Coordinates of C-alpha atoms in Angstrom, one line a residue:
X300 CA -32.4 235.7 62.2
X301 CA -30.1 238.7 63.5
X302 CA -29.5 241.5 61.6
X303 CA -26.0 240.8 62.3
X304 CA -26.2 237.1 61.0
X305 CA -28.4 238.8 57.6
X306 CA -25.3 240.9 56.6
X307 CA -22.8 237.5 57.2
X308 CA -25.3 235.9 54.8
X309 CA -24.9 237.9 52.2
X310 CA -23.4 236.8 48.9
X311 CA -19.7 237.4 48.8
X312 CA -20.0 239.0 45.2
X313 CA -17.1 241.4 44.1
X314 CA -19.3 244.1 44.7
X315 CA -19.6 242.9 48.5
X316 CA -16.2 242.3 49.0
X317 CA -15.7 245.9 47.5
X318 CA -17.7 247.5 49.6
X319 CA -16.4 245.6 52.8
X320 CA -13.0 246.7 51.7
X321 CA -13.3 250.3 50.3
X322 CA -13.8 251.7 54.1
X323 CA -11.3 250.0 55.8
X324 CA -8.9 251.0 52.9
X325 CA -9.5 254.3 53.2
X326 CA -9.1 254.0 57.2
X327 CA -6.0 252.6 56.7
X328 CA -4.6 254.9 54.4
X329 CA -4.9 257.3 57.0
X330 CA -2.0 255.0 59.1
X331 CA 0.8 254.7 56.2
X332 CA 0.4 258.3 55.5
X333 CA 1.2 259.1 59.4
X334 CA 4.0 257.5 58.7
X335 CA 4.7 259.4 55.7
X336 CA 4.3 262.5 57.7
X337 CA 6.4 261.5 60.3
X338 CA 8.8 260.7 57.6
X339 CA 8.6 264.1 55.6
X340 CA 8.3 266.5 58.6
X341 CA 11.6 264.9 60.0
X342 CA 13.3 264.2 56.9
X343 CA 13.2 268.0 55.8
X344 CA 13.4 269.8 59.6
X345 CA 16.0 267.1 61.2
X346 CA 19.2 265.2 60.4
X347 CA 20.0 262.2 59.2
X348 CA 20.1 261.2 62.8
X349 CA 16.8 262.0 63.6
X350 CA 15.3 260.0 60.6
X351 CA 17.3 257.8 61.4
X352 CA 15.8 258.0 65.0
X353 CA 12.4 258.1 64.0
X354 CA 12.7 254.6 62.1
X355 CA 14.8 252.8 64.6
X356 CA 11.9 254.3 67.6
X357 CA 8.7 252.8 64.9
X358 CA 10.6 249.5 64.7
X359 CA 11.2 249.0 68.6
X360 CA 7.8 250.3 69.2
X361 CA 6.4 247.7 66.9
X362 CA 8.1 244.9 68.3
X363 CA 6.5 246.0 71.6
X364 CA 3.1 246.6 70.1
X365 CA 2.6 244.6 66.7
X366 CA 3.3 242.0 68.9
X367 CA 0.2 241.9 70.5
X368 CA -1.7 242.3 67.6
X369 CA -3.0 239.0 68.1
X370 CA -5.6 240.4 70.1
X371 CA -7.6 242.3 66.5
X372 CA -7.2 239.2 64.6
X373 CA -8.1 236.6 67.2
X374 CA -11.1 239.0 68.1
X375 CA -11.7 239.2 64.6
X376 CA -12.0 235.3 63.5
X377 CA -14.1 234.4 66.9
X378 CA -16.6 237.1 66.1
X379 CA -16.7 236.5 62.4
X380 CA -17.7 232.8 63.4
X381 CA -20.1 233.7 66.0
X382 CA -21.9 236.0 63.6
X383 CA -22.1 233.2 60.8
X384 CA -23.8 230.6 63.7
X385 CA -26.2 233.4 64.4
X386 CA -25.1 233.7 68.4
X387 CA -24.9 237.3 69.0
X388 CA -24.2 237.2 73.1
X389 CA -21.0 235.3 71.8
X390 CA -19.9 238.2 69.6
X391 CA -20.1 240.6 73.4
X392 CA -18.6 237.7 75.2
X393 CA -16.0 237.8 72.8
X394 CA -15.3 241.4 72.5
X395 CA -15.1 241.7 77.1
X396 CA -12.6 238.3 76.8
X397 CA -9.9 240.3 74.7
X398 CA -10.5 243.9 75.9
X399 CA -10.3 242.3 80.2
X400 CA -6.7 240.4 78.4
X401 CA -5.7 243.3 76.6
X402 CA -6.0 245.8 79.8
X403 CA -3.6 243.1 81.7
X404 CA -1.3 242.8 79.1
X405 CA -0.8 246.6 79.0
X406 CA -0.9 246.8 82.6
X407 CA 2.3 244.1 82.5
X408 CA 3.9 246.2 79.8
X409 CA 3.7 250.1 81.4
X410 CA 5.1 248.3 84.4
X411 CA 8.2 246.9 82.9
X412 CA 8.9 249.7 80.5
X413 CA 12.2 250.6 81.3
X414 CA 13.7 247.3 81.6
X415 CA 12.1 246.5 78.0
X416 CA 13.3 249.5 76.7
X417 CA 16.8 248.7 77.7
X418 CA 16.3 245.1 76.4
X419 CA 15.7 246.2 73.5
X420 CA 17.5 248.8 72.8
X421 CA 20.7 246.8 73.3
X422 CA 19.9 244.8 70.4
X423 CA 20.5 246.8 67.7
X424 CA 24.1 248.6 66.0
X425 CA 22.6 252.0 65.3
X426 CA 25.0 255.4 65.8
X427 CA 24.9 257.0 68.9
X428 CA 22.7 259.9 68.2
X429 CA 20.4 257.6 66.4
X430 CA 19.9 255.5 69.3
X431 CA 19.6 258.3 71.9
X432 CA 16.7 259.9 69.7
X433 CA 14.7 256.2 69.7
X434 CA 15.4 256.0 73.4
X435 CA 13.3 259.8 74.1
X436 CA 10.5 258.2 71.3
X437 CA 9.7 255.0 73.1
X438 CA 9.7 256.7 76.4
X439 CA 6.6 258.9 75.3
X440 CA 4.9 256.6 73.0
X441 CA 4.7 253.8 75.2
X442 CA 1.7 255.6 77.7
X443 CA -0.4 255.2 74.6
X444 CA -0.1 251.1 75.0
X445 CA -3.4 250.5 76.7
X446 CA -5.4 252.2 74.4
X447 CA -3.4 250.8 71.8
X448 CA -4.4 247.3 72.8
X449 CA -8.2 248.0 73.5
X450 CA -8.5 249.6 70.0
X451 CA -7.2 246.0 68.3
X452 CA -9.7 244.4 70.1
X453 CA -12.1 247.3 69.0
X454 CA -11.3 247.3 64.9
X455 CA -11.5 243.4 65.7
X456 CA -14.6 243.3 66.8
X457 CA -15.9 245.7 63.8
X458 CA -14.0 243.6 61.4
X459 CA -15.5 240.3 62.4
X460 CA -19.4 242.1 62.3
X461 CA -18.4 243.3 58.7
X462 CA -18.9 247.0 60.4
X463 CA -16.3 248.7 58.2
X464 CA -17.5 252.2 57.6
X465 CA -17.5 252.4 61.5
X466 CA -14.1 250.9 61.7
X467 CA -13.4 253.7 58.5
X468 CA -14.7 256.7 61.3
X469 CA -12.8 255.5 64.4
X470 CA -9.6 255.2 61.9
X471 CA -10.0 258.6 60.5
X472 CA -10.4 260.5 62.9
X473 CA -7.3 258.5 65.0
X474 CA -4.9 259.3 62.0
X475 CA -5.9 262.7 61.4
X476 CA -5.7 264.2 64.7
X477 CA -2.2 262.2 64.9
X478 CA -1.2 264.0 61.6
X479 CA -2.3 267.6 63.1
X480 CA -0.6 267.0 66.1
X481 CA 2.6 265.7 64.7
X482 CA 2.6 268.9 62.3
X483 CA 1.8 271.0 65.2
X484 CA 3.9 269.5 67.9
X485 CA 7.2 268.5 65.5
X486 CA 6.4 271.6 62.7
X487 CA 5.3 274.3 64.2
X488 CA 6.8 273.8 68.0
X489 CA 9.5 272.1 66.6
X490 CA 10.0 269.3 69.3
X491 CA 10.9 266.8 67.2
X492 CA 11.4 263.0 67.7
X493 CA 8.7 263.8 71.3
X494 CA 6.6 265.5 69.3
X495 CA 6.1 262.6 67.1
X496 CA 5.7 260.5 69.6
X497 CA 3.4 262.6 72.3
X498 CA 1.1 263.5 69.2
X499 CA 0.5 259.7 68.7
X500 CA -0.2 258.4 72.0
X501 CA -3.0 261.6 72.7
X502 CA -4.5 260.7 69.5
X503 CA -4.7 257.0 70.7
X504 CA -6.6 257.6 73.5
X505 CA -9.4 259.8 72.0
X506 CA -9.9 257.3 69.7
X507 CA -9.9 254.2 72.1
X508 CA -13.0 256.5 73.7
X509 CA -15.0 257.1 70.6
X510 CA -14.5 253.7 69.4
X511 CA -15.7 252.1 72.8
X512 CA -18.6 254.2 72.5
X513 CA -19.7 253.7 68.9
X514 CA -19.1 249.8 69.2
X515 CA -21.4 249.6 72.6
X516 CA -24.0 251.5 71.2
X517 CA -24.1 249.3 67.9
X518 CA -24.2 246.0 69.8
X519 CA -27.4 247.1 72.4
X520 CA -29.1 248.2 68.8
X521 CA -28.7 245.2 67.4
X522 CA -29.2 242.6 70.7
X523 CA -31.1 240.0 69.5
X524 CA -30.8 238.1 72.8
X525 CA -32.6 237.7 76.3
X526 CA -29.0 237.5 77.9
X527 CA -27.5 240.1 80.0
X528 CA -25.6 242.6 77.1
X529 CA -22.3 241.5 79.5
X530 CA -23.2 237.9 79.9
X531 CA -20.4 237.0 81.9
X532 CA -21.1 233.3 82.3
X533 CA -19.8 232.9 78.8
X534 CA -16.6 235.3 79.5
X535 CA -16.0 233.3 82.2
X536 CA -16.5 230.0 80.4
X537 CA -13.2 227.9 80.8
X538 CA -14.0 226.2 77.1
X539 CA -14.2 229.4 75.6
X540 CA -11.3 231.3 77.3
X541 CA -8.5 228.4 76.6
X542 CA -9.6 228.4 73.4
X543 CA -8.7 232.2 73.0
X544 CA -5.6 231.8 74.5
X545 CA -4.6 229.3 72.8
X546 CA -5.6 231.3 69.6
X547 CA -3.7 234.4 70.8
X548 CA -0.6 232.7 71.3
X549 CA -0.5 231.2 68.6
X550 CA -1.2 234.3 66.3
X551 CA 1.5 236.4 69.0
X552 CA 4.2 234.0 68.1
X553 CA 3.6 234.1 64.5
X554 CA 3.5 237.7 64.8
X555 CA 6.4 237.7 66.5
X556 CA 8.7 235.5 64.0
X557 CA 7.6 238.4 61.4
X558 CA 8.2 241.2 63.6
X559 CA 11.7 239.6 64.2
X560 CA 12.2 239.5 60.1
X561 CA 11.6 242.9 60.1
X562 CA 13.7 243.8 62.5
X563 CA 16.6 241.8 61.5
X564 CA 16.3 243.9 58.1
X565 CA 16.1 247.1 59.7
X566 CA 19.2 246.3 61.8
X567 CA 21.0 244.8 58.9
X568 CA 20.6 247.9 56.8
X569 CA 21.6 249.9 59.9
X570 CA 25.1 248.0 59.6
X571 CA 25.8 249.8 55.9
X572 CA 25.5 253.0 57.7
X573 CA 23.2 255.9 58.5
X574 CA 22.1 256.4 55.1
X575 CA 21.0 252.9 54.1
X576 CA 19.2 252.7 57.2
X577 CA 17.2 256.2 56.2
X578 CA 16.6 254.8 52.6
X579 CA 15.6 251.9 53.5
X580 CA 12.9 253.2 56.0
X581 CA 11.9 256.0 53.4
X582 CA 11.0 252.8 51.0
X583 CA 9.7 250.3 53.7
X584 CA 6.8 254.0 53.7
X585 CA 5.6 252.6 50.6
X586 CA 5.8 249.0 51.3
X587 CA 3.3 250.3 54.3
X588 CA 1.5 252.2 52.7
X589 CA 1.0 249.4 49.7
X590 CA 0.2 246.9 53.2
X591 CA -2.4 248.8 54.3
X592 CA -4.5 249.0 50.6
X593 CA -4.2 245.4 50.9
X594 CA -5.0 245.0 54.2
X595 CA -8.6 245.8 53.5
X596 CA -9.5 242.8 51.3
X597 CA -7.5 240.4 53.4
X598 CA -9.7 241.9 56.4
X599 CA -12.7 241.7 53.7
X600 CA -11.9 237.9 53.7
X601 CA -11.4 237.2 57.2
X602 CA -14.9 238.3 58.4
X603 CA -16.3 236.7 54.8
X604 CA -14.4 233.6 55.7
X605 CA -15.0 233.3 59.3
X606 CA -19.2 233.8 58.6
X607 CA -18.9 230.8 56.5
X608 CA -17.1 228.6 58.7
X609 CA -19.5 229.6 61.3
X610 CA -22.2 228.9 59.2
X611 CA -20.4 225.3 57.7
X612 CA -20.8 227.1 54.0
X613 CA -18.2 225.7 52.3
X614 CA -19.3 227.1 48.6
X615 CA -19.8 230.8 50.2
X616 CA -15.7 230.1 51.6
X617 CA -14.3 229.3 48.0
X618 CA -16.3 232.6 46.9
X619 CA -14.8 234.3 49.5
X620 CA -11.7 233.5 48.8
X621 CA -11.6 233.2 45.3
X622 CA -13.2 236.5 44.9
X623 CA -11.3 238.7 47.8
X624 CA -7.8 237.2 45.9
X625 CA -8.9 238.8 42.5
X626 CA -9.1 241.6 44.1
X627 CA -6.0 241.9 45.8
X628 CA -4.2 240.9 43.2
X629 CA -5.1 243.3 40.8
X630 CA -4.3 246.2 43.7
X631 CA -1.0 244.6 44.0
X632 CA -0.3 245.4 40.0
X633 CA -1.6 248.9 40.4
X634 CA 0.4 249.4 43.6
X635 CA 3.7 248.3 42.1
X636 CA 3.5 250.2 39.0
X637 CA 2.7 253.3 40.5
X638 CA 5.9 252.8 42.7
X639 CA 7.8 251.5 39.6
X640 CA 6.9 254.6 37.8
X641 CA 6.9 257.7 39.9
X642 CA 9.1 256.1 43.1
X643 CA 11.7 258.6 42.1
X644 CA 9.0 261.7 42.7
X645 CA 7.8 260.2 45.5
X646 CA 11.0 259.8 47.6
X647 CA 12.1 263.2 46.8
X648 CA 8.6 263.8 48.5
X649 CA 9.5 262.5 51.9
X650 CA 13.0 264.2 52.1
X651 CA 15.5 266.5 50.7
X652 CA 18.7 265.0 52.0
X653 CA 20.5 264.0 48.7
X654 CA 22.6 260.8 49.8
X655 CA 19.3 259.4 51.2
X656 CA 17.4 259.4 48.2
X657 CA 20.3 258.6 46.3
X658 CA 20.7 255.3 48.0
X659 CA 16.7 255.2 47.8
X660 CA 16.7 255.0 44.1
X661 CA 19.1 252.2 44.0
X662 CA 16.8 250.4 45.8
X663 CA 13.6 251.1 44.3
X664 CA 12.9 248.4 41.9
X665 CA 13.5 245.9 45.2
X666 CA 10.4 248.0 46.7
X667 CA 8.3 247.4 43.9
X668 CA 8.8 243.6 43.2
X669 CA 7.8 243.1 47.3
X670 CA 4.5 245.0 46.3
X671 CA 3.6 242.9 43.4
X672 CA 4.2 239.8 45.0
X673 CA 2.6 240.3 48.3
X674 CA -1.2 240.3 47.9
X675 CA -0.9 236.2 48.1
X676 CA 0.5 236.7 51.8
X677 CA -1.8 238.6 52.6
X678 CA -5.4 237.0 51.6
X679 CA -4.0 233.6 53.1
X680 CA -3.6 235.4 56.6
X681 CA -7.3 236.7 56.2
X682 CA -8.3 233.7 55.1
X683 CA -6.1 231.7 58.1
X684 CA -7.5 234.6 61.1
X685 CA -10.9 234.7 59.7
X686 CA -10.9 230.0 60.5
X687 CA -8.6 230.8 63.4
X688 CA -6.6 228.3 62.4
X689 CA -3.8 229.6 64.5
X690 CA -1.6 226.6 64.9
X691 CA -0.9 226.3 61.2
X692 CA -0.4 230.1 60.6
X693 CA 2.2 229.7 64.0
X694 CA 3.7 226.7 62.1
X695 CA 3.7 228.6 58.5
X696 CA 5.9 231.4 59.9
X697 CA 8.5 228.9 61.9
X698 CA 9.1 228.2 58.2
X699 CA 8.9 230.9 56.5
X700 CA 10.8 233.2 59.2
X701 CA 13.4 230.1 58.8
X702 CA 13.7 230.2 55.2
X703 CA 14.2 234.3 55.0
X704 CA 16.9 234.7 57.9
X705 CA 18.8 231.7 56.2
X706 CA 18.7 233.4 52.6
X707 CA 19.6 236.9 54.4
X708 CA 22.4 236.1 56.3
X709 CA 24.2 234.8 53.8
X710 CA 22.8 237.3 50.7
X711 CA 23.6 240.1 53.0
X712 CA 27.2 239.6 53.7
X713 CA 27.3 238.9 50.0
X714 CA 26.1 241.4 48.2
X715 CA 25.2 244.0 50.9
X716 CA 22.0 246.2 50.8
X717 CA 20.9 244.6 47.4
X718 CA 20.9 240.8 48.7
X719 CA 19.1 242.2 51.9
X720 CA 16.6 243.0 49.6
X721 CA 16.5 240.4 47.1
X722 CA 16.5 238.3 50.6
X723 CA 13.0 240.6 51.9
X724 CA 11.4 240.0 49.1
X725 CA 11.8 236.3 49.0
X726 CA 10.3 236.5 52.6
X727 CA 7.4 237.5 51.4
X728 CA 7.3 234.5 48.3
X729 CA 8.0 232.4 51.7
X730 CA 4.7 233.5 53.8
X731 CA 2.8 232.7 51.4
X732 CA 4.2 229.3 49.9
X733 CA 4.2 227.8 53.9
X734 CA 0.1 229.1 54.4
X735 CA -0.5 227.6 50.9
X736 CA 1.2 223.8 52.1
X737 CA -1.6 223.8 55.1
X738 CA -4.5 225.0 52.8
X739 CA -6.1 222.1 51.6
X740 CA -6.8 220.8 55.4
X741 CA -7.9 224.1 56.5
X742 CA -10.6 224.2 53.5
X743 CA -11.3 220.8 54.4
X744 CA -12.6 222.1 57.6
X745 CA -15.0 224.1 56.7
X746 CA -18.4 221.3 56.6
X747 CA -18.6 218.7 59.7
X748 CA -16.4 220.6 61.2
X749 CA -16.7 221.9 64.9
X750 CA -16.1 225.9 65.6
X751 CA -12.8 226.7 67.5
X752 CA -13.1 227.7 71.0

């Protein structure tokens, strides 16, 4: 037996799900306090246009980008599977399939940036200045795209191999250089919005490189194959590529549906004004930053998950999931009482523009209440990625997507900014509910079951 398929064996005890979890939590709190820093640094040196600016250029970007983040989770459930059946040339051939898809796919994106840009632009009711500042963001962050894409593929591959304190490095040291060089290039130099923007896609690229390099140099280590470390009959395999594709699209549109929620809440706020739009991005900081804490015991179950459909263990799945969703629930209390209490402090942290955290406040409790009642979400994607059992997670966010636009359209124009928000956090309530309707089939799986792809 591997020493890869050794560590999938393992016990998924609380301690074990802990210690999966721990680094990629700390990696990841790295990512909400970028945004934070962004958030601060702009909020107390800039207007209410540029914060404005700064949330309406994230949002655009991550319709361009989180959209493709299909390419870590898919990477992320085939690899977890191949290290539970004990096939370690699968887990290469599976990292060289994404990383040859994810170099096309930025290819097709750097190529069409401008039209895109415009596309998408034109889509949303911001003010002028607003709008002009996103325009100058996207127009710098956008070079970082391919290493963007090869680092999902990257952290995918690490996640699926339960390699989380190297997944903790590459993250670190990507989201601290990007928080020196947005303090350096939108601080000290004072270039604002493009400094933002330029600092991110430079520390990209340095991390893609150091991540390439750390992961290669694990998997020759730990070979335990006679095949060719690239064996490129199995990238080449039709079987095994269709079923990846198939996998990827289904995860891109589900991302997609959600990215599109987002969106439509970040453009709805933008219709109350200027300052709801800034409020509301100063809160949707915490919701991130909350996200990413709970990120890593959804990622904890995926690769936990994935070994054990690999290895047809369905008693090591229900302790995985059972075990991973204690967890997460008690982070989701913590999370949403810190907020609850000290959410006053902690907006006046991010700016000093009075209006903005006066409509903040108003909001705050909303904030919370999404906190507290997202862990659920968030385990059953894990749990959903780590089976890549994409076509019901596609299906699951048809109707949950559905459901929230439904309830917002007609909350919104009712009761403004507080039925937006009373509509969000039903969204999340909806994820979870449509995942939890498909669940019983998808644990059913698990024994006399073949493995996807």
């Amino acid at each position: 037996m591997s020493a890869q398929a050794a560590n999938a064996g393992a016990v998924p005890s609380y301690g074990r799900l802990f210690a999966i979890a721990w680094p990629i939590v700390l990696a990841n709190i790295a990512a909400p306090l970028l945004g934070l820093i962004d958030t601060a640094v702009i909020g107390n040196l800039g207007q209410v246009a540029d914060l404005g600016a700064i949330a309406l250029g994230s949002l655009i970007f991550s319709l361009i980008y989180w959209g493709f983040g299909f390419l870590r989770m898919g990477t992320t459930g085939f690899t977890a599977q191949a290290v539970g059946a004990d096939d370690s040339a699968e887990v290469r051939a599976c990292l060289a399939r994404n990383l040859v898809l994810g170099l096309l796919l930025a290819v097709i994106v750097l190529a069409l940036q401008w039209p895109l840009i415009r596309i998408v632009m034109s889509i949303f009711e911001a003010s002028g200045p607003v709008e002009s500042g996103a325009a100058a963001y996207l127009q710098i962050r956008i070079w970082g795209m391919p290493a963007a894409l090869g680092l999902f593929v990257i952290c995918g591959s690490l996640i699926g191999q339960g390699l989380s304190r190297t997944l903790m490095l590459i993250q670190l040291v990507m989201n601290g250089l990007n928080i020196l060089l947005d303090l350096l290039f939108a601080g000290v130099l004072h270039w604002g919005v493009e400094g933002v923007a330029l600092g991110t896609a430079i520390s990209e690229w340095l991390a893609f490189g150091l991540g390439g390099w750390l992961l290669v140099r694990r998997l020759r280590a730990s070979q335990a194959d006679a095949e060719a470390f690239w064996p490129w009959a199995r990238i080449r395999q039709a079987a095994a590529l269709a079923g990846a594709l198939r996998a990827n699209r289904d995860i891109m549109i589900r991302t997609l549906l959600m990215l599109v929620c987002f969106a439509w809440f970040t453009n709805a706020g933008a219709r109350f004004g200027d300052q709801v739009l800034a409020a509301n991005h100063v809160l949707l900081q915490f919701v991130t930053f909350s996200a990413y804490f709970l990120d890593g015991f959804a990622f904890a179950a995926e690769s936990q998950v994935g070994a054990a459909y690999g290895g047809r263990d369905r008693q090591r799945f229900d302790l995985a999931v059972r075990r991973s969703t204690v967890w997460a629930l008690g982070t989701a209390v913590a999370l949403a009482s810190v907020l609850w209490l000290c959410g006053d402090a902690l907006i006046a942290g991010l700016t000093d523009l009075a209006p903005v955290r006066s409509v903040a406040g108003t909001y705050l409790h909303w904030a919370a209440a999404y906190v507290a009642l997202s862990f659920a979400a968030f385990q059953l994607d894990g749990v959903f990625i780590g089976v890549t059992a994409t076509p019901q997670m596609r299906n699951a966010s048809v109707l949950s997507a559905t459901g929230f636009l439904a309830v917002a359209i007609w909350w919104s124009r009712a009761a403004g900014n507080t039925g937006l928000w009373a509509a969000f956090v039903c969204y999340v309530v909806f994820r979870a509910a449509a995942l939890l309707l498909y669940y019983p089939g998808l644990r059913a799986r698990v024994v006399g079951s073949e493995r996807v792809g």
